[in-house]
Amino acid sequence: MLLRLPTSVSEAQRCLTEGAIPVGGATLVWAGWQRDGFPEQAVSLREVPEANVLGAEELGAAVLLHQVDERVPEVLRRAAAGIGTGAVRRTATVGGNIVGSTLRCLLPAAVVLGARALVLTPEGPVGTDLAELLAKQPLLLSLHWRTPVASGYRKLPEAAGGPPPYVVASAVHAPEGTRPLLRVAVREGYEVISETTPCDTDTDTDTDAVLEALDGTTLGSLPVQVREVVHEQVTEVLGRAGAR
């Protein structure tokens, strides 16, 4: 197998048109290739600058999970830190987790951040939303979002041999001139459900109203212990947002 390492978006685009298969960190595809056979050529984005961005409002697809640090919002940082073992996080990439993984541990965090994706198409880089990214699975270059006022993340304990653990993520956004907005996302099995509600961050009464509103959505059908975690996290995140 020929591994191609382009150093620009245009070169990566050429690799794709010539049939190279995206490899990411290879943590997910390697076993399949060993079983089914290796492709003639693969392409890695680890030398492409646009796929290695890491900042307050951007995260590249080629960034390794262990490199995701305090430059990104708390919800995304904690999500990355909770994936697999240290050895896995030193080889797995952001793009591989979101596009190539069935668990998509970073997805709830990306959802509550309202992230959009920059992807590479035959026509060049284009922006798209997360729904289209997951449906069409183009080559992801990077994620971009607006910095939230506060955010939170929690992965519930995993039962041995059971389904994937529940993940709860939340973030408060306060666009200038508008009422703050709370986004909550929960991974249930292999799916992510999410809800959005307006909120204020300066009264306990509003926190109660927000929790009641969330209970009236699809989140209200979650198991009791998961709803309790949602309530705890939303209360804490709204409290931190109001203290700023």
PDB file of C-alpha atoms in Angstrom:
ATOM      1  CA  MET A   1       0.000   0.000   0.000  1.00  0.00           C
ATOM      2  CA  LEU A   2       1.245   3.466  -0.940  1.00  0.00           C
ATOM      3  CA  LEU A   3       0.623   6.067   1.781  1.00  0.00           C
ATOM      4  CA  ARG A   4       0.431   9.551   0.303  1.00  0.00           C
ATOM      5  CA  LEU A   5       1.169  12.578   2.498  1.00  0.00           C
ATOM      6  CA  PRO A   6      -0.014  15.731   0.710  1.00  0.00           C
ATOM      7  CA  THR A   7       1.083  19.094   2.096  1.00  0.00           C
ATOM      8  CA  SER A   8      -1.763  21.204   0.682  1.00  0.00           C
ATOM      9  CA  VAL A   9      -5.499  20.979   0.114  1.00  0.00           C
ATOM     10  CA  SER A  10      -5.053  20.948  -3.653  1.00  0.00           C
ATOM     11  CA  GLU A  11      -2.597  18.063  -3.428  1.00  0.00           C
ATOM     12  CA  ALA A  12      -4.969  16.160  -1.116  1.00  0.00           C
ATOM     13  CA  GLN A  13      -7.777  16.743  -3.595  1.00  0.00           C
ATOM     14  CA  ARG A  14      -5.646  15.265  -6.344  1.00  0.00           C
ATOM     15  CA  CYS A  15      -4.932  12.195  -4.210  1.00  0.00           C
ATOM     16  CA  LEU A  16      -8.654  11.604  -3.767  1.00  0.00           C
ATOM     17  CA  THR A  17      -9.399  11.931  -7.466  1.00  0.00           C
ATOM     18  CA  GLU A  18      -6.671   9.368  -8.121  1.00  0.00           C
ATOM     19  CA  GLY A  19      -8.374   6.851  -5.825  1.00  0.00           C
ATOM     20  CA  ALA A  20      -6.495   7.211  -2.529  1.00  0.00           C
ATOM     21  CA  ILE A  21      -8.487   6.142   0.539  1.00  0.00           C
ATOM     22  CA  PRO A  22      -8.463   8.477   3.601  1.00  0.00           C
ATOM     23  CA  VAL A  23      -6.610   6.776   6.441  1.00  0.00           C
ATOM     24  CA  GLY A  24      -6.900   9.150   9.420  1.00  0.00           C
ATOM     25  CA  GLY A  25      -5.040   7.725  12.402  1.00  0.00           C
ATOM     26  CA  ALA A  26      -5.680   4.177  11.122  1.00  0.00           C
ATOM     27  CA  THR A  27      -7.013   3.068  14.511  1.00  0.00           C
ATOM     28  CA  LEU A  28     -10.377   2.103  12.990  1.00  0.00           C
ATOM     29  CA  VAL A  29      -9.514   1.019   9.454  1.00  0.00           C
ATOM     30  CA  TRP A  30      -6.412  -1.062  10.058  1.00  0.00           C
ATOM     31  CA  ALA A  31      -8.194  -4.154  11.355  1.00  0.00           C
ATOM     32  CA  GLY A  32     -10.613  -4.053   8.423  1.00  0.00           C
ATOM     33  CA  TRP A  33      -7.777  -3.755   5.951  1.00  0.00           C
ATOM     34  CA  GLN A  34      -5.974  -6.675   7.548  1.00  0.00           C
ATOM     35  CA  ARG A  35      -9.135  -8.737   7.180  1.00  0.00           C
ATOM     36  CA  ASP A  36     -10.324  -7.564   3.749  1.00  0.00           C
ATOM     37  CA  GLY A  37      -7.117  -6.484   2.075  1.00  0.00           C
ATOM     38  CA  PHE A  38      -5.223  -3.217   1.838  1.00  0.00           C
ATOM     39  CA  PRO A  39      -6.046  -0.551  -0.768  1.00  0.00           C
ATOM     40  CA  GLU A  40      -3.485   0.282  -3.409  1.00  0.00           C
ATOM     41  CA  GLN A  41      -3.047   3.760  -1.975  1.00  0.00           C
ATOM     42  CA  ALA A  42      -4.170   5.732   1.064  1.00  0.00           C
ATOM     43  CA  VAL A  43      -3.965   9.407   1.947  1.00  0.00           C
ATOM     44  CA  SER A  44      -3.290  11.078   5.300  1.00  0.00           C
ATOM     45  CA  LEU A  45      -3.964  14.754   6.052  1.00  0.00           C
ATOM     46  CA  ARG A  46      -1.356  14.988   8.792  1.00  0.00           C
ATOM     47  CA  GLU A  47       0.820  17.358   6.722  1.00  0.00           C
ATOM     48  CA  VAL A  48      -2.050  19.560   5.454  1.00  0.00           C
ATOM     49  CA  PRO A  49      -2.156  22.850   7.446  1.00  0.00           C
ATOM     50  CA  GLU A  50      -5.945  23.266   7.123  1.00  0.00           C
ATOM     51  CA  ALA A  51      -6.446  19.860   8.768  1.00  0.00           C
ATOM     52  CA  ASN A  52      -4.174  20.668  11.719  1.00  0.00           C
ATOM     53  CA  VAL A  53      -5.709  23.881  13.048  1.00  0.00           C
ATOM     54  CA  LEU A  54      -6.273  24.011  16.801  1.00  0.00           C
ATOM     55  CA  GLY A  55      -7.721  27.092  18.451  1.00  0.00           C
ATOM     56  CA  ALA A  56     -10.587  28.612  20.405  1.00  0.00           C
ATOM     57  CA  GLU A  57     -13.023  28.210  17.507  1.00  0.00           C
ATOM     58  CA  GLU A  58     -11.454  25.600  15.211  1.00  0.00           C
ATOM     59  CA  LEU A  59     -10.200  22.027  15.301  1.00  0.00           C
ATOM     60  CA  GLY A  60      -8.578  20.156  12.431  1.00  0.00           C
ATOM     61  CA  ALA A  61      -9.497  16.636  11.379  1.00  0.00           C
ATOM     62  CA  ALA A  62      -5.876  15.475  11.509  1.00  0.00           C
ATOM     63  CA  VAL A  63      -5.344  16.631  15.104  1.00  0.00           C
ATOM     64  CA  LEU A  64      -4.661  13.697  17.408  1.00  0.00           C
ATOM     65  CA  LEU A  65      -7.082  13.322  20.309  1.00  0.00           C
ATOM     66  CA  HIS A  66      -4.367  13.744  22.940  1.00  0.00           C
ATOM     67  CA  GLN A  67      -3.484  17.137  21.409  1.00  0.00           C
ATOM     68  CA  VAL A  68      -6.950  18.593  22.070  1.00  0.00           C
ATOM     69  CA  ASP A  69      -6.247  20.950  24.971  1.00  0.00           C
ATOM     70  CA  GLU A  70      -7.541  24.014  26.817  1.00  0.00           C
ATOM     71  CA  ARG A  71      -7.507  26.085  23.645  1.00  0.00           C
ATOM     72  CA  VAL A  72     -10.892  24.552  22.749  1.00  0.00           C
ATOM     73  CA  PRO A  73     -14.100  24.779  24.847  1.00  0.00           C
ATOM     74  CA  GLU A  74     -14.378  22.533  27.900  1.00  0.00           C
ATOM     75  CA  VAL A  75     -17.047  20.287  26.380  1.00  0.00           C
ATOM     76  CA  LEU A  76     -14.818  19.354  23.449  1.00  0.00           C
ATOM     77  CA  ARG A  77     -11.669  18.979  25.528  1.00  0.00           C
ATOM     78  CA  ARG A  78     -13.327  16.646  28.029  1.00  0.00           C
ATOM     79  CA  ALA A  79     -14.917  14.613  25.261  1.00  0.00           C
ATOM     80  CA  ALA A  80     -11.540  14.013  23.621  1.00  0.00           C
ATOM     81  CA  ALA A  81      -9.895  13.165  26.953  1.00  0.00           C
ATOM     82  CA  GLY A  82     -12.471  10.457  27.651  1.00  0.00           C
ATOM     83  CA  ILE A  83     -11.992   8.463  24.461  1.00  0.00           C
ATOM     84  CA  GLY A  84     -10.252   5.096  24.756  1.00  0.00           C
ATOM     85  CA  THR A  85      -6.855   4.703  26.361  1.00  0.00           C
ATOM     86  CA  GLY A  86      -3.856   7.006  26.283  1.00  0.00           C
ATOM     87  CA  ALA A  87      -2.368   4.885  23.511  1.00  0.00           C
ATOM     88  CA  VAL A  88      -5.534   5.267  21.436  1.00  0.00           C
ATOM     89  CA  ARG A  89      -5.649   9.043  21.968  1.00  0.00           C
ATOM     90  CA  ARG A  90      -2.040   9.338  20.787  1.00  0.00           C
ATOM     91  CA  THR A  91      -2.919   7.814  17.401  1.00  0.00           C
ATOM     92  CA  ALA A  92      -6.644   8.440  16.762  1.00  0.00           C
ATOM     93  CA  THR A  93      -7.676  11.647  15.009  1.00  0.00           C
ATOM     94  CA  VAL A  94     -10.585  14.039  15.330  1.00  0.00           C
ATOM     95  CA  GLY A  95     -11.774  13.247  11.806  1.00  0.00           C
ATOM     96  CA  GLY A  96     -11.558   9.510  12.343  1.00  0.00           C
ATOM     97  CA  ASN A  97     -13.696   9.755  15.461  1.00  0.00           C
ATOM     98  CA  ILE A  98     -16.437  11.918  13.992  1.00  0.00           C
ATOM     99  CA  VAL A  99     -16.672  10.470  10.483  1.00  0.00           C
ATOM    100  CA  GLY A 100     -15.139   7.009  10.728  1.00  0.00           C
ATOM    101  CA  SER A 101     -16.355   5.824  14.134  1.00  0.00           C
ATOM    102  CA  THR A 102     -19.760   4.384  14.978  1.00  0.00           C
ATOM    103  CA  LEU A 103     -19.492   5.752  18.532  1.00  0.00           C
ATOM    104  CA  ARG A 104     -18.591   9.313  17.456  1.00  0.00           C
ATOM    105  CA  CYS A 105     -17.638  10.342  20.984  1.00  0.00           C
ATOM    106  CA  LEU A 106     -16.870  13.910  19.861  1.00  0.00           C
ATOM    107  CA  LEU A 107     -20.190  14.390  18.093  1.00  0.00           C
ATOM    108  CA  PRO A 108     -22.331  15.473  21.096  1.00  0.00           C
ATOM    109  CA  ALA A 109     -19.745  18.140  21.898  1.00  0.00           C
ATOM    110  CA  ALA A 110     -19.689  19.338  18.292  1.00  0.00           C
ATOM    111  CA  VAL A 111     -23.497  19.443  18.221  1.00  0.00           C
ATOM    112  CA  VAL A 112     -23.864  21.643  21.315  1.00  0.00           C
ATOM    113  CA  LEU A 113     -21.161  23.972  19.991  1.00  0.00           C
ATOM    114  CA  GLY A 114     -23.213  24.403  16.825  1.00  0.00           C
ATOM    115  CA  ALA A 115     -20.146  23.376  14.852  1.00  0.00           C
ATOM    116  CA  ARG A 116     -19.939  23.449  11.089  1.00  0.00           C
ATOM    117  CA  ALA A 117     -17.567  21.369   9.008  1.00  0.00           C
ATOM    118  CA  LEU A 118     -15.092  22.330   6.303  1.00  0.00           C
ATOM    119  CA  VAL A 119     -14.911  19.355   3.936  1.00  0.00           C
ATOM    120  CA  LEU A 120     -12.978  18.539   0.799  1.00  0.00           C
ATOM    121  CA  THR A 121     -15.075  17.815  -2.290  1.00  0.00           C
ATOM    122  CA  PRO A 122     -14.053  17.234  -5.930  1.00  0.00           C
ATOM    123  CA  GLU A 123     -14.731  20.959  -6.451  1.00  0.00           C
ATOM    124  CA  GLY A 124     -12.593  22.001  -3.493  1.00  0.00           C
ATOM    125  CA  PRO A 125     -13.189  22.902   0.184  1.00  0.00           C
ATOM    126  CA  VAL A 126     -16.771  23.767   1.130  1.00  0.00           C
ATOM    127  CA  GLY A 127     -18.607  24.369   4.397  1.00  0.00           C
ATOM    128  CA  THR A 128     -21.437  22.125   5.511  1.00  0.00           C
ATOM    129  CA  ASP A 129     -23.418  21.227   8.622  1.00  0.00           C
ATOM    130  CA  LEU A 130     -22.921  18.161  10.796  1.00  0.00           C
ATOM    131  CA  ALA A 131     -26.003  16.374   9.459  1.00  0.00           C
ATOM    132  CA  GLU A 132     -24.714  16.458   5.891  1.00  0.00           C
ATOM    133  CA  LEU A 133     -21.220  15.532   7.063  1.00  0.00           C
ATOM    134  CA  LEU A 134     -22.517  12.352   8.685  1.00  0.00           C
ATOM    135  CA  ALA A 135     -24.905  11.517   5.833  1.00  0.00           C
ATOM    136  CA  LYS A 136     -22.440  11.913   2.970  1.00  0.00           C
ATOM    137  CA  GLN A 137     -19.154  11.371   4.852  1.00  0.00           C
ATOM    138  CA  PRO A 138     -16.902  13.542   2.686  1.00  0.00           C
ATOM    139  CA  LEU A 139     -13.304  14.088   3.709  1.00  0.00           C
ATOM    140  CA  LEU A 140     -13.369  16.322   6.784  1.00  0.00           C
ATOM    141  CA  LEU A 141     -10.759  19.074   6.971  1.00  0.00           C
ATOM    142  CA  SER A 142     -11.829  20.899  10.157  1.00  0.00           C
ATOM    143  CA  LEU A 143     -14.618  21.914  12.513  1.00  0.00           C
ATOM    144  CA  HIS A 144     -15.529  25.530  13.309  1.00  0.00           C
ATOM    145  CA  TRP A 145     -17.847  27.099  15.922  1.00  0.00           C
ATOM    146  CA  ARG A 146     -18.529  30.217  17.975  1.00  0.00           C
ATOM    147  CA  THR A 147     -17.117  30.249  21.507  1.00  0.00           C
ATOM    148  CA  PRO A 148     -19.851  29.411  24.065  1.00  0.00           C
ATOM    149  CA  VAL A 149     -20.316  31.264  27.346  1.00  0.00           C
ATOM    150  CA  ALA A 150     -20.018  27.971  29.254  1.00  0.00           C
ATOM    151  CA  SER A 151     -20.160  24.263  28.459  1.00  0.00           C
ATOM    152  CA  GLY A 152     -20.146  20.868  30.141  1.00  0.00           C
ATOM    153  CA  TYR A 153     -19.624  17.197  29.374  1.00  0.00           C
ATOM    154  CA  ARG A 154     -20.114  13.906  31.172  1.00  0.00           C
ATOM    155  CA  LYS A 155     -19.830  10.280  30.129  1.00  0.00           C
ATOM    156  CA  LEU A 156     -21.858   7.923  32.298  1.00  0.00           C
ATOM    157  CA  PRO A 157     -20.365   4.626  33.549  1.00  0.00           C
ATOM    158  CA  GLU A 158     -20.222   1.862  30.962  1.00  0.00           C
ATOM    159  CA  ALA A 159     -21.732  -1.543  31.720  1.00  0.00           C
ATOM    160  CA  ALA A 160     -19.426  -4.418  30.747  1.00  0.00           C
ATOM    161  CA  GLY A 161     -20.680  -6.023  27.565  1.00  0.00           C
ATOM    162  CA  GLY A 162     -23.550  -3.554  27.342  1.00  0.00           C
ATOM    163  CA  PRO A 163     -24.417  -0.777  24.902  1.00  0.00           C
ATOM    164  CA  PRO A 164     -22.238   2.337  24.556  1.00  0.00           C
ATOM    165  CA  PRO A 165     -22.367   4.570  27.647  1.00  0.00           C
ATOM    166  CA  TYR A 166     -24.614   7.602  27.656  1.00  0.00           C
ATOM    167  CA  VAL A 167     -22.894  10.917  27.023  1.00  0.00           C
ATOM    168  CA  VAL A 168     -24.374  14.271  28.046  1.00  0.00           C
ATOM    169  CA  ALA A 169     -23.057  17.527  26.580  1.00  0.00           C
ATOM    170  CA  SER A 170     -24.336  21.079  26.900  1.00  0.00           C
ATOM    171  CA  ALA A 171     -23.357  24.631  26.029  1.00  0.00           C
ATOM    172  CA  VAL A 172     -24.757  28.118  26.529  1.00  0.00           C
ATOM    173  CA  HIS A 173     -24.413  30.572  23.661  1.00  0.00           C
ATOM    174  CA  ALA A 174     -25.075  34.308  23.884  1.00  0.00           C
ATOM    175  CA  PRO A 175     -25.026  35.937  20.443  1.00  0.00           C
ATOM    176  CA  GLU A 176     -24.885  39.709  20.757  1.00  0.00           C
ATOM    177  CA  GLY A 177     -28.290  41.298  20.905  1.00  0.00           C
ATOM    178  CA  THR A 178     -30.241  38.077  21.411  1.00  0.00           C
ATOM    179  CA  ARG A 179     -31.410  35.975  24.340  1.00  0.00           C
ATOM    180  CA  PRO A 180     -28.937  33.273  25.428  1.00  0.00           C
ATOM    181  CA  LEU A 181     -29.484  29.816  23.992  1.00  0.00           C
ATOM    182  CA  LEU A 182     -28.867  26.453  25.642  1.00  0.00           C
ATOM    183  CA  ARG A 183     -28.023  23.395  23.560  1.00  0.00           C
ATOM    184  CA  VAL A 184     -28.075  19.900  25.066  1.00  0.00           C
ATOM    185  CA  ALA A 185     -27.051  16.697  23.288  1.00  0.00           C
ATOM    186  CA  VAL A 186     -27.188  13.123  24.570  1.00  0.00           C
ATOM    187  CA  ARG A 187     -25.645  10.074  22.960  1.00  0.00           C
ATOM    188  CA  GLU A 188     -28.057   7.187  23.384  1.00  0.00           C
ATOM    189  CA  GLY A 189     -26.655   3.982  21.926  1.00  0.00           C
ATOM    190  CA  TYR A 190     -25.191   4.956  18.568  1.00  0.00           C
ATOM    191  CA  GLU A 191     -27.459   7.955  18.043  1.00  0.00           C
ATOM    192  CA  VAL A 192     -27.253  11.536  19.277  1.00  0.00           C
ATOM    193  CA  ILE A 193     -30.408  13.395  20.241  1.00  0.00           C
ATOM    194  CA  SER A 194     -30.283  17.126  20.829  1.00  0.00           C
ATOM    195  CA  GLU A 195     -32.553  19.962  21.883  1.00  0.00           C
ATOM    196  CA  THR A 196     -32.221  23.747  22.051  1.00  0.00           C
ATOM    197  CA  THR A 197     -34.067  26.190  24.302  1.00  0.00           C
ATOM    198  CA  PRO A 198     -33.782  29.900  25.130  1.00  0.00           C
ATOM    199  CA  CYS A 199     -32.471  30.596  28.607  1.00  0.00           C
ATOM    200  CA  ASP A 200     -31.477  33.296  31.028  1.00  0.00           C
ATOM    201  CA  THR A 201     -28.577  32.799  33.372  1.00  0.00           C
ATOM    202  CA  ASP A 202     -29.290  35.127  36.247  1.00  0.00           C
ATOM    203  CA  THR A 203     -32.162  33.497  38.171  1.00  0.00           C
ATOM    204  CA  ASP A 204     -32.920  30.119  39.706  1.00  0.00           C
ATOM    205  CA  THR A 205     -36.481  30.496  38.451  1.00  0.00           C
ATOM    206  CA  ASP A 206     -35.293  30.505  34.865  1.00  0.00           C
ATOM    207  CA  THR A 207     -33.189  27.394  35.497  1.00  0.00           C
ATOM    208  CA  ASP A 208     -36.320  25.598  36.685  1.00  0.00           C
ATOM    209  CA  ALA A 209     -38.175  26.770  33.582  1.00  0.00           C
ATOM    210  CA  VAL A 210     -35.375  25.582  31.317  1.00  0.00           C
ATOM    211  CA  LEU A 211     -35.329  22.136  32.930  1.00  0.00           C
ATOM    212  CA  GLU A 212     -39.107  21.896  32.588  1.00  0.00           C
ATOM    213  CA  ALA A 213     -38.862  22.864  28.927  1.00  0.00           C
ATOM    214  CA  LEU A 214     -36.218  20.214  28.286  1.00  0.00           C
ATOM    215  CA  ASP A 215     -38.348  17.569  29.987  1.00  0.00           C
ATOM    216  CA  GLY A 216     -41.064  18.355  27.451  1.00  0.00           C
ATOM    217  CA  THR A 217     -38.771  17.432  24.541  1.00  0.00           C
ATOM    218  CA  THR A 218     -37.306  14.135  23.384  1.00  0.00           C
ATOM    219  CA  LEU A 219     -34.880  14.384  26.302  1.00  0.00           C
ATOM    220  CA  GLY A 220     -37.801  13.768  28.611  1.00  0.00           C
ATOM    221  CA  SER A 221     -38.058  10.172  27.383  1.00  0.00           C
ATOM    222  CA  LEU A 222     -34.540   9.301  28.548  1.00  0.00           C
ATOM    223  CA  PRO A 223     -34.060   6.940  31.518  1.00  0.00           C
ATOM    224  CA  VAL A 224     -34.457   8.624  34.897  1.00  0.00           C
ATOM    225  CA  GLN A 225     -30.762   8.427  35.804  1.00  0.00           C
ATOM    226  CA  VAL A 226     -29.796  10.084  32.514  1.00  0.00           C
ATOM    227  CA  ARG A 227     -32.365  12.867  32.958  1.00  0.00           C
ATOM    228  CA  GLU A 228     -30.910  13.484  36.406  1.00  0.00           C
ATOM    229  CA  VAL A 229     -27.464  13.947  34.875  1.00  0.00           C
ATOM    230  CA  VAL A 230     -28.945  16.317  32.288  1.00  0.00           C
ATOM    231  CA  HIS A 231     -30.572  18.346  35.077  1.00  0.00           C
ATOM    232  CA  GLU A 232     -27.373  18.465  37.115  1.00  0.00           C
ATOM    233  CA  GLN A 233     -25.243  19.492  34.172  1.00  0.00           C
ATOM    234  CA  VAL A 234     -27.655  22.122  32.848  1.00  0.00           C
ATOM    235  CA  THR A 235     -27.981  23.671  36.319  1.00  0.00           C
ATOM    236  CA  GLU A 236     -24.198  23.790  36.695  1.00  0.00           C
ATOM    237  CA  VAL A 237     -23.554  25.178  33.208  1.00  0.00           C
ATOM    238  CA  LEU A 238     -26.232  27.856  33.563  1.00  0.00           C
ATOM    239  CA  GLY A 239     -24.719  28.788  36.934  1.00  0.00           C
ATOM    240  CA  ARG A 240     -21.262  29.214  35.446  1.00  0.00           C
ATOM    241  CA  ALA A 241     -22.671  31.176  32.505  1.00  0.00           C
ATOM    242  CA  GLY A 242     -24.426  33.554  34.903  1.00  0.00           C
ATOM    243  CA  ALA A 243     -21.264  34.099  36.942  1.00  0.00           C
ATOM    244  CA  ARG A 244     -19.382  35.491  33.958  1.00  0.00           C
TER     245      ARG A 244
END
